[in-house]
Short mmCIF file of C-alpha atoms in Angstrom, two decimals:
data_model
loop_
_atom_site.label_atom_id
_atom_site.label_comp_id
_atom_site.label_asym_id
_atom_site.label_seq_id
_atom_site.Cartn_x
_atom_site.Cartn_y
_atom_site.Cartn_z
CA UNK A 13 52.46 -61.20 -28.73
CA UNK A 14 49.65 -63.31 -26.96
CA UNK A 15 48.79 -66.47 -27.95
CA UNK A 16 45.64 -66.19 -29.21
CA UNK A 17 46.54 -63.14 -31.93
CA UNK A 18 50.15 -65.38 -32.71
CA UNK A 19 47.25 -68.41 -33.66
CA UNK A 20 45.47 -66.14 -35.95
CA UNK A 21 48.21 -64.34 -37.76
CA UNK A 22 49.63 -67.90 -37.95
CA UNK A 23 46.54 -69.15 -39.90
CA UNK A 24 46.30 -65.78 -41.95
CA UNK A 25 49.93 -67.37 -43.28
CA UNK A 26 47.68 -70.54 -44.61
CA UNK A 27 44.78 -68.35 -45.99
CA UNK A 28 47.01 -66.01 -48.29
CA UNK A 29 48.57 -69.04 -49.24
CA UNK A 30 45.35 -70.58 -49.90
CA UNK A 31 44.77 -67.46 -52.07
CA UNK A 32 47.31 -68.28 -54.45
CA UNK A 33 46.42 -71.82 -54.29
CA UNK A 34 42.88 -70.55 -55.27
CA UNK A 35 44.62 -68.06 -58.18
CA UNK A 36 46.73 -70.80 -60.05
CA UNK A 37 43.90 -72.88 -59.90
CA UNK A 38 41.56 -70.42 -61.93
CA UNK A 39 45.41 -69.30 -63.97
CA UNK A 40 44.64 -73.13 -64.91
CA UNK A 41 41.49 -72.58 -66.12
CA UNK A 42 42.10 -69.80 -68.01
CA UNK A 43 45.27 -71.41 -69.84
CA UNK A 44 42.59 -74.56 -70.61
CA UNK A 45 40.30 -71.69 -72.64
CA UNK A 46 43.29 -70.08 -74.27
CA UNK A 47 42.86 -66.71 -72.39
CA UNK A 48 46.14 -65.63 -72.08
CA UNK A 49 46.26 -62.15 -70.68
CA UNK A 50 43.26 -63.03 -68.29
CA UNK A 51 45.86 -66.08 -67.00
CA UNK A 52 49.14 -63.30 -67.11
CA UNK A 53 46.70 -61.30 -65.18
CA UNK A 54 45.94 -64.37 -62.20
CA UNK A 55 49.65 -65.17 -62.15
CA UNK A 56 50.46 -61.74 -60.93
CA UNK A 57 47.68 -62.19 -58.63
CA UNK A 58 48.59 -65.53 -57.23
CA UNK A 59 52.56 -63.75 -56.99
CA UNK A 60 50.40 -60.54 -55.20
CA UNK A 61 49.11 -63.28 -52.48
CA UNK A 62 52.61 -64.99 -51.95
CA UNK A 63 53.66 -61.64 -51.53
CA UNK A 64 51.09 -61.04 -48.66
CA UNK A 65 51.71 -64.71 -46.98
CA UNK A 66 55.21 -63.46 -46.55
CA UNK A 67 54.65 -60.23 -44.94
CA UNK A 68 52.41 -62.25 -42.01
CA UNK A 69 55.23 -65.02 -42.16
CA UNK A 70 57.84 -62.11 -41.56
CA UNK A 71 56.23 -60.42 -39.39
CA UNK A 72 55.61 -63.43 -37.06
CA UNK A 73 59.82 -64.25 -37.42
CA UNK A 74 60.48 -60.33 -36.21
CA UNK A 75 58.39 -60.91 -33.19
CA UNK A 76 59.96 -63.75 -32.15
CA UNK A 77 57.99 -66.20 -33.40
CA UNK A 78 58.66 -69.69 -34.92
CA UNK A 79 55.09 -69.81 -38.00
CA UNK A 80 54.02 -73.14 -38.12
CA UNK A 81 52.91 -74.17 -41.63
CA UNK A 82 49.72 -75.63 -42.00
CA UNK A 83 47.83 -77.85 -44.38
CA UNK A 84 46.58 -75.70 -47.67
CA UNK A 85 43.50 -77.28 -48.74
CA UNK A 86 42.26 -77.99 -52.06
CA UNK A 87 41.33 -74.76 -53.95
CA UNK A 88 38.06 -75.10 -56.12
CA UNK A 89 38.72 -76.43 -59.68
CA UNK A 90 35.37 -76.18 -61.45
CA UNK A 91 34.52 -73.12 -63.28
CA UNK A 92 31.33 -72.49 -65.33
CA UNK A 93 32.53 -69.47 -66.93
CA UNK A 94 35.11 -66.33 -66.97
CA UNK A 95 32.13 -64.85 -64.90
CA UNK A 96 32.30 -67.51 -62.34
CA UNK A 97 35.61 -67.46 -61.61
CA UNK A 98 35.62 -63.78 -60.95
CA UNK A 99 33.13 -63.87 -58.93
CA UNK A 100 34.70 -66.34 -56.67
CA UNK A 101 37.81 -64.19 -56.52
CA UNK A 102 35.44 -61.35 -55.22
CA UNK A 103 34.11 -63.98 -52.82
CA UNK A 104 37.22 -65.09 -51.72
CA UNK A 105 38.65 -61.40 -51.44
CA UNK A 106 35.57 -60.37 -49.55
CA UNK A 107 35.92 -63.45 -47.48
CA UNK A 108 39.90 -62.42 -46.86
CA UNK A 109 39.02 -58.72 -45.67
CA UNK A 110 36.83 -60.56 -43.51
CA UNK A 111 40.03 -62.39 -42.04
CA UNK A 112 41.90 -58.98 -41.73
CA UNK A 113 39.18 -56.91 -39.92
CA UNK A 114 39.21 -59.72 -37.24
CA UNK A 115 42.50 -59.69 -36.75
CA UNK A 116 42.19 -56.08 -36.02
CA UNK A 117 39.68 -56.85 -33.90
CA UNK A 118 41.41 -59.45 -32.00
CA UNK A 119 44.75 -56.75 -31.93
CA UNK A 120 42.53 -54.32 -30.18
CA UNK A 121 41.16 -56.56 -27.85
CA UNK A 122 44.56 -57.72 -27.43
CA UNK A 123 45.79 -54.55 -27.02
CA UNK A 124 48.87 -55.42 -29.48
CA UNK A 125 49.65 -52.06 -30.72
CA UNK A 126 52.49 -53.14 -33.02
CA UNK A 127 50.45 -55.98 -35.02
CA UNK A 128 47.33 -53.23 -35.12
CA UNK A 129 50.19 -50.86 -36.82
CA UNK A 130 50.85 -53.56 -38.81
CA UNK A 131 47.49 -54.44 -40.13
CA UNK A 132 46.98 -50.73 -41.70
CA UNK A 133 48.88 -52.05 -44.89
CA UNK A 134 46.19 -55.17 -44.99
CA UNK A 135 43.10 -52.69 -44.58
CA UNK A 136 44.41 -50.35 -47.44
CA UNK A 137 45.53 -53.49 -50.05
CA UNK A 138 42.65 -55.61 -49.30
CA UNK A 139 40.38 -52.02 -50.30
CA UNK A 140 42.24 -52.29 -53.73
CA UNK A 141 42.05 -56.27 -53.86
CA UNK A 142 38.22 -55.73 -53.70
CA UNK A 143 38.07 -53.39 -56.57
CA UNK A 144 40.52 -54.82 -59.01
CA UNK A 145 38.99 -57.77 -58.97
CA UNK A 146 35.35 -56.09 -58.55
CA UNK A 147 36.24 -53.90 -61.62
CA UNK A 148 37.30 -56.85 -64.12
CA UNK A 149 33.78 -58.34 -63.26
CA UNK A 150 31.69 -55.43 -63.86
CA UNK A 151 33.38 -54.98 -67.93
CA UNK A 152 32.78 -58.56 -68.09
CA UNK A 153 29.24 -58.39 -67.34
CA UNK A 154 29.32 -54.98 -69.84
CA UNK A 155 30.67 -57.01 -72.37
CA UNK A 156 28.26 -60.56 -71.86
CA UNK A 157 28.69 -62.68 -74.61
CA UNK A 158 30.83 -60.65 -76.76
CA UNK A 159 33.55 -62.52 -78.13
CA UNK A 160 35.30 -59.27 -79.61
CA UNK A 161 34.98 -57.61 -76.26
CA UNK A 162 36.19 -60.57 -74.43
CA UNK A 163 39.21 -60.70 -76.76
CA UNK A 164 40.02 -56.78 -75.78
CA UNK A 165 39.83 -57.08 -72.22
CA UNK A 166 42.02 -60.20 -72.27
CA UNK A 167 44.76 -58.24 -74.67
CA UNK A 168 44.21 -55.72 -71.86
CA UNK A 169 44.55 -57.94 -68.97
CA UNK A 170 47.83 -59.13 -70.50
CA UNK A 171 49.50 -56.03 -69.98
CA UNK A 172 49.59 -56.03 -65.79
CA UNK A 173 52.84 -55.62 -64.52
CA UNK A 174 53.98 -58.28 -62.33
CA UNK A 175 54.91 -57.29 -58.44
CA UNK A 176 58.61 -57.46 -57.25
CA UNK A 177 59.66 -60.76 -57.95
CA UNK A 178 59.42 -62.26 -54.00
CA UNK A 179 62.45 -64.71 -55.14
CA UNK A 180 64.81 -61.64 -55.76
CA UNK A 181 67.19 -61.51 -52.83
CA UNK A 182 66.56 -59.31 -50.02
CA UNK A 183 62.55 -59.58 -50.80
CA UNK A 184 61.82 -62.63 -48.16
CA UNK A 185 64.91 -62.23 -45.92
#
């Protein structure tokens, strides 16, 4: 593994990290409005992007390769709306496939076959990140200001099933 793709895989680490950061901040937000099932559905988001920081950190450990933790900034904490923070999680998603079709990129050019096999799974989950998140913010604009329909899609948004918990043993080791 060169250098250069170790650096960026390294700092993919920090960005799904980030992405949870970015999650809990917005689970906070949604606990301060009394939305619960729209805050049970974050949480297994924000366990979804630990989940994802792993697999990088992982896969940088079975190459051989020490991951050097880096700084997480401060997620945004200001949100006008259950709108707005959706549409900063399709941001942010948009902003993370980004992220993974450079490192593709930068595989190719690096002719690192094994991290390019790698990738694959990133490509596929960051198609369904995109429209889960894409898909909860077109029923939200369906529903505008309806308080009865926001009260149904956040009974429904309660009912996501968490991922694997990524503390059971064997998930991180």
């Amino acid at each position: 593994m060169t250098d250069r793709i170790f650096n960026e895989l390294n700092r993919q680490v920090n960005e799904e990290f980030y992405s949870a950061y970015l999650y809990l901040s917005i689970v906070s937000y949604f606990e301060s409005i009394n939305l619960q099932g729209f805050a049970h559905w974050m949480k297994a988001q924000v366990q979804e992007e630990i989940m994802h920081a792993m697999k990088f950190f992982n896969y940088l450990v079975e190459r051989g390769k020490k991951p050097e933790l880096l700084e997480i900034k401060k997620p945004e904490t200001k949100f006008e709306s259950i709108l707005d923070a959706f549409e900063k999680a399709l941001k942010h998603e948009k902003y993370i496939t980004s992220r993974i079709w450079e490192l593709v990129k930068i595989s190719e050019d690096e002719k690192d076959y094994a991290t390019l096999d790698f990738l694959k799974w990133y490509v596929k989950e960051q198609v369904e990140e995109e429209l889960s998140v894409d898909t909860i913010l077109q029923k939200l604009k369906m529903i505008s200001n309806s308080n009865s329909g926001l009260l149904y899609l956040d009974k429904e948004m309660g009912k996501r099933e968490y991922p694997q918990n990524i503390f059971d043993k064997g998930y991180i080791d």
